[in-house]
């Protein structure tokens, strides 16, 4: 749903589609959006035991597709954060979210290359959670903006910090329930 409501407009290369804020940064936005879409779609193939057993070749290929998408998506995310005109807090939030994306995905790659499957799965889950952090931010930002709860850029920066952690809380909750 997020892809259809927020991302597809970036496949129309006009200032009207991108908006005045993102249009000058189209060279960062477009690759970031494409890579996020690839990561969001390839990620589930890493977590389903049924899909992995039935489509082992696709599972292995999608792993590298996912990790390459993260690499380029995070680089574009860093470019977006460095060229953001919001404020320093917002820039730092986006910058370190991209760094977290790279580090978690990099650790997953290292683990799979060393054939440490269980650690690989744990790092991939963390990486996928980071992938969803900004999706949750955009979702809540849209809701709060529609409800007129965000009135200034500082509020948006704080939202990045708090809502971006929401997927991590869900992950911890899931593991707590699974262990009991």
Coordinates of N, CA and C in Angstrom, one line a residue:
X1 N 0.8 -1.2 0.0 CA 0.0 0.0 0.0 C 0.9 1.3 0.0
X2 N 1.9 1.3 0.9 CA 2.8 2.4 0.9 C 3.4 2.7 -0.4
X3 N 3.8 1.7 -1.1 CA 4.4 1.9 -2.5 C 3.5 2.6 -3.4
X4 N 2.2 2.2 -3.4 CA 1.2 2.9 -4.3 C 0.9 4.3 -3.8
X5 N 0.8 4.5 -2.5 CA 0.3 5.9 -2.1 C 1.5 6.9 -2.0
X6 N 2.7 6.4 -1.8 CA 3.8 7.4 -1.7 C 4.9 7.3 -2.7
X7 N 5.2 6.1 -3.2 CA 6.4 5.9 -4.0 C 6.2 6.0 -5.5
X8 N 5.1 5.6 -6.1 CA 5.0 5.5 -7.5 C 5.0 6.9 -8.2
X9 N 4.7 7.9 -7.5 CA 4.7 9.3 -8.1 C 6.1 9.7 -8.5
X10 N 7.1 9.0 -7.9 CA 8.5 9.4 -8.2 C 9.0 8.7 -9.5
X11 N 8.1 8.0 -10.1 CA 8.4 7.4 -11.5 C 7.9 8.3 -12.6
X12 N 7.3 9.4 -12.2 CA 6.9 10.5 -13.1 C 7.9 11.6 -13.0
X13 N 8.8 11.9 -13.9 CA 9.9 12.8 -13.8 C 9.4 14.2 -14.1
X14 N 8.6 14.8 -13.2 CA 8.2 16.2 -13.4 C 8.3 16.8 -12.0
X15 N 8.5 18.1 -12.0 CA 8.5 18.9 -10.8 C 7.2 18.8 -10.0
X16 N 6.1 18.7 -10.8 CA 4.8 18.5 -10.2 C 4.7 17.2 -9.4
X17 N 5.2 16.2 -9.9 CA 5.2 14.9 -9.2 C 6.1 14.8 -8.0
X18 N 7.2 15.4 -8.1 CA 8.2 15.4 -7.1 C 8.0 16.5 -6.0
X19 N 7.4 17.6 -6.5 CA 7.3 18.7 -5.6 C 8.5 19.6 -5.6
X20 N 8.4 20.8 -5.2 CA 9.5 21.7 -5.3 C 10.7 21.3 -4.4
X21 N 10.4 20.7 -3.2 CA 11.4 20.3 -2.3 C 12.3 19.2 -2.9
X22 N 11.7 18.2 -3.5 CA 12.5 17.0 -3.9 C 13.0 17.1 -5.4
X23 N 12.3 17.9 -6.2 CA 12.7 18.0 -7.6 C 14.2 18.3 -7.8
X24 N 14.8 19.3 -7.1 CA 16.2 19.5 -7.3 C 17.1 18.3 -6.9
X25 N 16.5 17.4 -6.1 CA 17.3 16.2 -5.7 C 16.8 14.9 -6.3
X26 N 16.2 15.0 -7.5 CA 15.7 13.9 -8.2 C 16.7 12.8 -8.3
X27 N 18.0 13.2 -8.5 CA 19.1 12.2 -8.7 C 19.4 11.4 -7.5
X28 N 19.0 11.8 -6.3 CA 19.0 11.1 -5.1 C 17.7 10.4 -4.8
X29 N 16.6 11.0 -5.0 CA 15.3 10.5 -4.7 C 15.0 9.3 -5.5
X30 N 15.1 9.3 -6.8 CA 14.7 8.2 -7.7 C 15.4 6.9 -7.3
X31 N 16.8 6.9 -7.3 CA 17.4 5.7 -7.0 C 17.1 5.2 -5.6
X32 N 16.9 6.1 -4.6 CA 16.5 5.7 -3.3 C 15.1 5.0 -3.3
X33 N 14.2 5.6 -4.0 CA 12.8 5.0 -4.1 C 12.9 3.6 -4.7
X34 N 13.6 3.5 -5.9 CA 13.7 2.2 -6.6 C 14.3 1.2 -5.7
X35 N 15.3 1.5 -5.0 CA 16.0 0.5 -4.1 C 15.2 0.1 -2.9
X36 N 14.4 1.1 -2.4 CA 13.6 0.7 -1.2 C 12.5 -0.2 -1.7
X37 N 11.9 0.1 -2.9 CA 10.8 -0.8 -3.4 C 11.4 -2.2 -3.6
X38 N 12.6 -2.3 -4.2 CA 13.2 -3.7 -4.4 C 13.4 -4.3 -3.0
X39 N 13.9 -3.6 -2.1 CA 14.2 -4.2 -0.7 C 12.9 -4.6 -0.1
X40 N 11.9 -3.8 -0.1 CA 10.6 -4.2 0.5 C 10.0 -5.4 -0.1
X41 N 10.1 -5.6 -1.4 CA 9.6 -6.7 -2.1 C 10.4 -8.0 -2.0
X42 N 11.8 -7.8 -2.0 CA 12.7 -9.0 -1.9 C 12.8 -9.5 -0.5
X43 N 12.6 -8.6 0.5 CA 12.8 -9.0 1.9 C 12.0 -10.2 2.4
X44 N 10.8 -10.3 2.1 CA 10.0 -11.4 2.6 C 10.5 -12.8 2.2
X45 N 11.2 -12.9 1.0 CA 11.7 -14.2 0.6 C 12.8 -14.7 1.5
X46 N 13.4 -13.8 2.3 CA 14.4 -14.2 3.3 C 13.8 -14.7 4.6
X47 N 12.6 -14.5 4.8 CA 12.0 -14.9 6.1 C 11.0 -16.0 6.1
X48 N 10.5 -16.4 5.0 CA 9.5 -17.5 4.9 C 10.2 -18.8 4.7
X49 N 10.1 -19.7 5.7 CA 10.7 -21.1 5.5 C 10.1 -21.8 4.4
X50 N 8.8 -21.6 4.2 CA 8.1 -22.3 3.1 C 8.6 -21.8 1.7
X51 N 8.7 -20.5 1.5 CA 9.2 -20.0 0.3 C 10.7 -20.4 0.1
X52 N 11.5 -20.3 1.1 CA 12.9 -20.7 1.0 C 13.0 -22.2 0.6
X53 N 12.2 -23.1 1.2 CA 12.3 -24.5 0.8 C 11.8 -24.8 -0.6
X54 N 10.8 -24.1 -1.0 CA 10.2 -24.3 -2.3 C 11.0 -23.6 -3.4
X55 N 11.5 -22.5 -3.1 CA 12.3 -21.7 -4.2 C 13.6 -21.3 -3.7
X56 N 14.5 -22.3 -3.4 CA 15.8 -22.0 -2.9 C 16.7 -21.1 -3.7
X57 N 16.6 -21.4 -5.1 CA 17.4 -20.5 -6.0 C 17.0 -19.0 -5.9
X58 N 15.7 -18.8 -5.9 CA 15.2 -17.5 -5.8 C 15.5 -16.9 -4.4
X59 N 15.5 -17.7 -3.4 CA 15.8 -17.2 -2.1 C 17.3 -16.7 -2.1
X60 N 18.2 -17.4 -2.6 CA 19.6 -17.0 -2.7 C 19.8 -15.8 -3.5
X61 N 19.1 -15.7 -4.7 CA 19.2 -14.6 -5.6 C 18.6 -13.3 -5.0
X62 N 17.5 -13.5 -4.3 CA 16.8 -12.4 -3.7 C 17.6 -11.8 -2.5
X63 N 18.4 -12.7 -1.9 CA 19.2 -12.2 -0.8 C 20.2 -11.1 -1.3
X64 N 20.9 -11.4 -2.4 CA 21.8 -10.5 -3.0 C 21.1 -9.3 -3.6
X65 N 20.0 -9.5 -4.2 CA 19.2 -8.4 -4.8 C 18.8 -7.4 -3.7
X66 N 18.4 -8.0 -2.5 CA 18.0 -7.2 -1.4 C 19.2 -6.4 -0.9
X67 N 20.4 -7.1 -0.7 CA 21.6 -6.4 -0.1 C 22.1 -5.4 -1.1
X68 N 22.1 -5.6 -2.4 CA 22.6 -4.6 -3.3 C 21.6 -3.4 -3.3
X69 N 20.3 -3.7 -3.2 CA 19.3 -2.6 -3.2 C 19.6 -1.7 -1.9
X70 N 19.9 -2.4 -0.8 CA 20.2 -1.6 0.4 C 21.4 -0.8 0.3
X71 N 22.4 -1.3 -0.3 CA 23.7 -0.6 -0.5 C 23.4 0.7 -1.3
X72 N 22.8 0.6 -2.4 CA 22.5 1.8 -3.3 C 21.4 2.7 -2.7
X73 N 20.4 2.1 -2.1 CA 19.4 2.9 -1.4 C 19.9 3.7 -0.2
X74 N 20.8 3.1 0.5 CA 21.4 3.8 1.7 C 22.3 4.9 1.2
X75 N 23.1 4.6 0.2 CA 23.9 5.7 -0.4 C 23.1 6.9 -0.8
X76 N 22.0 6.6 -1.5 CA 21.1 7.7 -2.0 C 20.4 8.3 -0.7
X77 N 20.1 7.5 0.3 CA 19.5 8.1 1.5 C 20.5 9.0 2.2
X78 N 21.8 8.7 2.2 CA 22.8 9.6 2.8 C 22.8 10.9 2.0
X79 N 22.8 10.7 0.6 CA 22.8 11.9 -0.2 C 21.6 12.8 0.1
X80 N 20.4 12.2 0.3 CA 19.2 12.9 0.6 C 19.3 13.6 2.0
X81 N 19.9 12.9 2.9 CA 20.0 13.5 4.3 C 21.0 14.7 4.2
X82 N 22.1 14.6 3.5 CA 23.1 15.7 3.4 C 22.6 16.9 2.7
X83 N 21.6 16.7 1.8 CA 21.0 17.8 1.0 C 19.7 18.3 1.5
X84 N 19.3 17.7 2.7 CA 18.0 18.1 3.3 C 18.1 19.6 3.7
X85 N 16.9 20.3 3.6 CA 16.9 21.7 4.0 C 16.0 21.9 5.2
X86 N 15.7 20.7 5.9 CA 14.8 20.8 7.1 C 15.5 21.4 8.2
X87 N 16.2 20.6 9.0 CA 17.1 21.1 10.1 C 18.1 20.1 10.4
X88 N 19.0 20.4 11.3 CA 20.1 19.5 11.6 C 19.6 18.2 12.3
X89 N 18.7 18.3 13.1 CA 18.1 17.1 13.8 C 17.6 16.1 12.8
X90 N 16.8 16.7 11.9 CA 16.2 15.8 10.8 C 17.3 15.2 9.9
X91 N 18.3 16.0 9.6 CA 19.4 15.5 8.7 C 20.1 14.4 9.4
X92 N 20.4 14.6 10.7 CA 21.1 13.5 11.5 C 20.3 12.3 11.6
X93 N 19.0 12.4 11.8 CA 18.1 11.3 11.9 C 18.1 10.4 10.6
X94 N 18.0 11.1 9.5 CA 18.0 10.4 8.2 C 19.3 9.8 7.9
X95 N 20.4 10.6 8.2 CA 21.7 10.1 8.0 C 22.0 8.8 8.7
X96 N 21.7 8.8 10.0 CA 22.1 7.7 10.8 C 21.1 6.5 10.6
X97 N 19.9 6.8 10.1 CA 19.0 5.7 9.7 C 19.7 5.0 8.5
X98 N 20.2 5.7 7.5 CA 20.9 5.1 6.4 C 22.1 4.4 6.8
X99 N 22.9 4.9 7.8 CA 24.1 4.2 8.3 C 23.6 2.9 9.0
X100 N 22.6 2.9 9.8 CA 22.1 1.7 10.4 C 21.7 0.7 9.4
X101 N 21.1 1.1 8.3 CA 20.7 0.3 7.2 C 21.9 -0.4 6.6
X102 N 22.9 0.3 6.4 CA 24.2 -0.2 5.8 C 24.8 -1.2 6.8
X103 N 24.9 -0.8 8.0 CA 25.6 -1.7 9.0 C 24.9 -3.0 9.3
X104 N 23.5 -2.9 9.4 CA 22.8 -4.2 9.7 C 22.9 -5.1 8.4
X105 N 22.7 -4.5 7.3 CA 22.8 -5.3 6.0 C 24.2 -5.9 5.8
X106 N 25.2 -5.0 6.1 CA 26.6 -5.5 6.0 C 26.9 -6.6 6.9
X107 N 26.4 -6.6 8.1 CA 26.6 -7.7 9.0 C 25.9 -9.0 8.5
X108 N 24.7 -8.8 8.0 CA 24.0 -10.0 7.4 C 24.9 -10.6 6.3
X109 N 25.5 -9.8 5.4 CA 26.3 -10.3 4.3 C 27.5 -11.0 4.9
X110 N 28.2 -10.4 5.9 CA 29.4 -11.0 6.5 C 29.0 -12.4 7.0
X111 N 27.8 -12.5 7.7 CA 27.4 -13.7 8.4 C 27.1 -14.8 7.3
X112 N 26.4 -14.4 6.2 CA 26.1 -15.4 5.2 C 27.3 -15.9 4.5
X113 N 28.3 -15.0 4.3 CA 29.5 -15.4 3.6 C 30.3 -16.4 4.5
X114 N 30.2 -16.2 5.8 CA 30.9 -17.1 6.8 C 30.0 -18.3 7.1
X115 N 28.8 -18.4 6.4 CA 27.9 -19.5 6.6 C 27.4 -19.6 8.1
X116 N 27.2 -18.5 8.7 CA 26.6 -18.4 10.0 C 25.1 -18.1 9.8
X117 N 24.4 -19.1 9.5 CA 23.0 -18.9 9.1 C 22.1 -18.2 10.1
X118 N 22.2 -18.7 11.4 CA 21.3 -18.1 12.4 C 21.6 -16.6 12.6
X119 N 22.9 -16.3 12.7 CA 23.3 -14.8 12.9 C 22.9 -14.0 11.6
X120 N 23.0 -14.7 10.4 CA 22.6 -14.0 9.2 C 21.1 -13.7 9.3
X121 N 20.3 -14.6 9.7 CA 18.8 -14.4 9.8 C 18.5 -13.2 10.8
X122 N 19.2 -13.2 11.9 CA 19.0 -12.1 12.9 C 19.4 -10.8 12.3
X123 N 20.5 -10.7 11.6 CA 20.9 -9.4 11.0 C 20.0 -9.0 9.9
X124 N 19.5 -10.0 9.1 CA 18.5 -9.7 8.1 C 17.2 -9.1 8.6
X125 N 16.8 -9.7 9.8 CA 15.6 -9.2 10.4 C 15.8 -7.7 10.8
X126 N 16.9 -7.5 11.4 CA 17.2 -6.1 11.8 C 17.3 -5.2 10.6
X127 N 17.9 -5.6 9.6 CA 18.0 -4.8 8.3 C 16.6 -4.5 7.8
X128 N 15.7 -5.5 7.8 CA 14.4 -5.4 7.2 C 13.6 -4.4 8.1
X129 N 13.8 -4.5 9.4 CA 13.2 -3.6 10.4 C 13.6 -2.1 10.1
X130 N 14.9 -1.9 9.8 CA 15.3 -0.6 9.4 C 14.7 -0.1 8.1
X131 N 14.5 -1.1 7.2 CA 13.9 -0.8 5.9 C 12.5 -0.2 6.2
X132 N 11.8 -0.7 7.2 CA 10.4 -0.3 7.5 C 10.4 1.0 8.4
X133 N 11.5 1.4 9.0 CA 11.5 2.5 9.9 C 11.0 3.8 9.2
X134 N 11.6 4.0 8.0 CA 11.2 5.2 7.3 C 9.8 5.1 6.7
X135 N 9.3 3.9 6.4 CA 8.0 3.7 5.9 C 7.0 4.1 7.0
X136 N 7.3 3.7 8.2 CA 6.5 4.0 9.4 C 6.5 5.5 9.6
X137 N 7.7 6.1 9.5 CA 7.8 7.6 9.6 C 6.9 8.3 8.6
X138 N 6.9 7.9 7.3 CA 6.1 8.5 6.3 C 4.6 8.3 6.6
X139 N 4.3 7.1 7.0 CA 2.9 6.8 7.3 C 2.4 7.8 8.5
X140 N 3.1 7.8 9.5 CA 2.7 8.7 10.7 C 2.8 10.1 10.3
X141 N 3.8 10.5 9.6 CA 3.9 11.9 9.1 C 2.7 12.4 8.3
X142 N 2.3 11.5 7.4 CA 1.1 11.8 6.6 C -0.2 11.9 7.5
X143 N -0.3 10.9 8.4 CA -1.5 11.0 9.3 C -1.4 12.2 10.2
X144 N -0.3 12.5 10.8 CA -0.2 13.7 11.7 C -0.4 15.0 10.9
X145 N 0.1 15.1 9.7 CA 0.0 16.3 8.9 C -1.5 16.5 8.5
X146 N -2.1 15.4 8.1 CA -3.6 15.4 7.7 C -4.4 15.9 8.9
X147 N -4.0 15.4 10.1 CA -4.7 15.8 11.3 C -4.3 17.2 11.9
X148 N -3.3 17.8 11.2 CA -2.8 19.1 11.5 C -2.1 19.0 12.9
X149 N -1.5 17.9 13.2 CA -0.7 17.8 14.5 C 0.7 18.3 14.4
X150 N 1.2 18.4 13.2 CA 2.6 18.8 12.9 C 2.5 20.3 12.4
X151 N 3.1 21.2 13.2 CA 3.0 22.6 12.8 C 4.3 23.2 12.4
X152 N 5.4 22.5 12.7 CA 6.7 23.1 12.4 C 7.7 21.9 12.1
X153 N 8.9 22.3 11.6 CA 9.8 21.4 11.1 C 10.5 20.6 12.3
X154 N 10.6 21.2 13.5 CA 11.1 20.6 14.7 C 10.2 19.4 15.0
X155 N 8.9 19.5 14.9 CA 8.0 18.4 15.2 C 8.3 17.3 14.3
X156 N 8.6 17.6 13.0 CA 8.9 16.5 12.0 C 10.2 15.8 12.4
X157 N 11.2 16.6 12.8 CA 12.4 16.0 13.2 C 12.3 15.0 14.4
X158 N 11.5 15.4 15.4 CA 11.2 14.6 16.5 C 10.4 13.3 16.1
X159 N 9.5 13.5 15.2 CA 8.8 12.3 14.7 C 9.7 11.3 14.0
X160 N 10.7 11.7 13.3 CA 11.7 10.8 12.7 C 12.3 10.0 13.8
X161 N 12.7 10.6 14.9 CA 13.4 9.9 16.0 C 12.5 8.9 16.7
X162 N 11.2 9.3 16.9 CA 10.4 8.4 17.7 C 9.7 7.4 16.9
X163 N 9.1 7.8 15.8 CA 8.3 6.8 15.0 C 9.3 5.9 14.2
X164 N 10.5 6.3 13.9 CA 11.5 5.5 13.3 C 11.8 4.2 14.1
X165 N 11.6 4.4 15.5 CA 11.9 3.3 16.4 C 10.7 2.3 16.5
X166 N 9.5 2.6 16.0 CA 8.3 1.8 16.1 C 8.5 0.4 15.6
X167 N 9.1 0.2 14.4 CA 9.4 -1.2 13.9 C 10.3 -2.0 14.9
X168 N 11.2 -1.3 15.5 CA 12.1 -2.0 16.5 C 11.3 -2.5 17.7
X169 N 10.3 -1.7 18.1 CA 9.5 -2.1 19.2 C 8.6 -3.3 18.8
X170 N 8.1 -3.3 17.6 CA 7.3 -4.4 17.1 C 8.1 -5.7 17.0
X171 N 9.4 -5.6 16.6 CA 10.3 -6.7 16.5 C 10.5 -7.3 17.9
X172 N 10.8 -6.5 18.8 CA 11.0 -7.0 20.2 C 9.8 -7.6 20.8
X173 N 8.6 -7.0 20.5 CA 7.4 -7.6 21.0 C 7.2 -9.0 20.3
X174 N 7.4 -9.1 19.1 CA 7.3 -10.4 18.3 C 8.2 -11.4 19.0
X175 N 9.4 -11.1 19.2 CA 10.4 -12.1 19.8 C 10.0 -12.4 21.2
X176 N 9.5 -11.5 22.0 CA 9.0 -11.8 23.4 C 7.9 -12.8 23.3
X177 N 6.9 -12.6 22.4 CA 5.8 -13.5 22.3 C 6.2 -14.9 21.8
X178 N 7.2 -14.8 20.9 CA 7.6 -16.1 20.3 C 8.4 -16.9 21.3
X179 N 9.1 -16.3 22.3 CA 9.9 -17.0 23.3 C 9.0 -17.6 24.4
X180 N 7.8 -17.1 24.5 CA 7.0 -17.6 25.6 C 5.9 -18.5 25.1

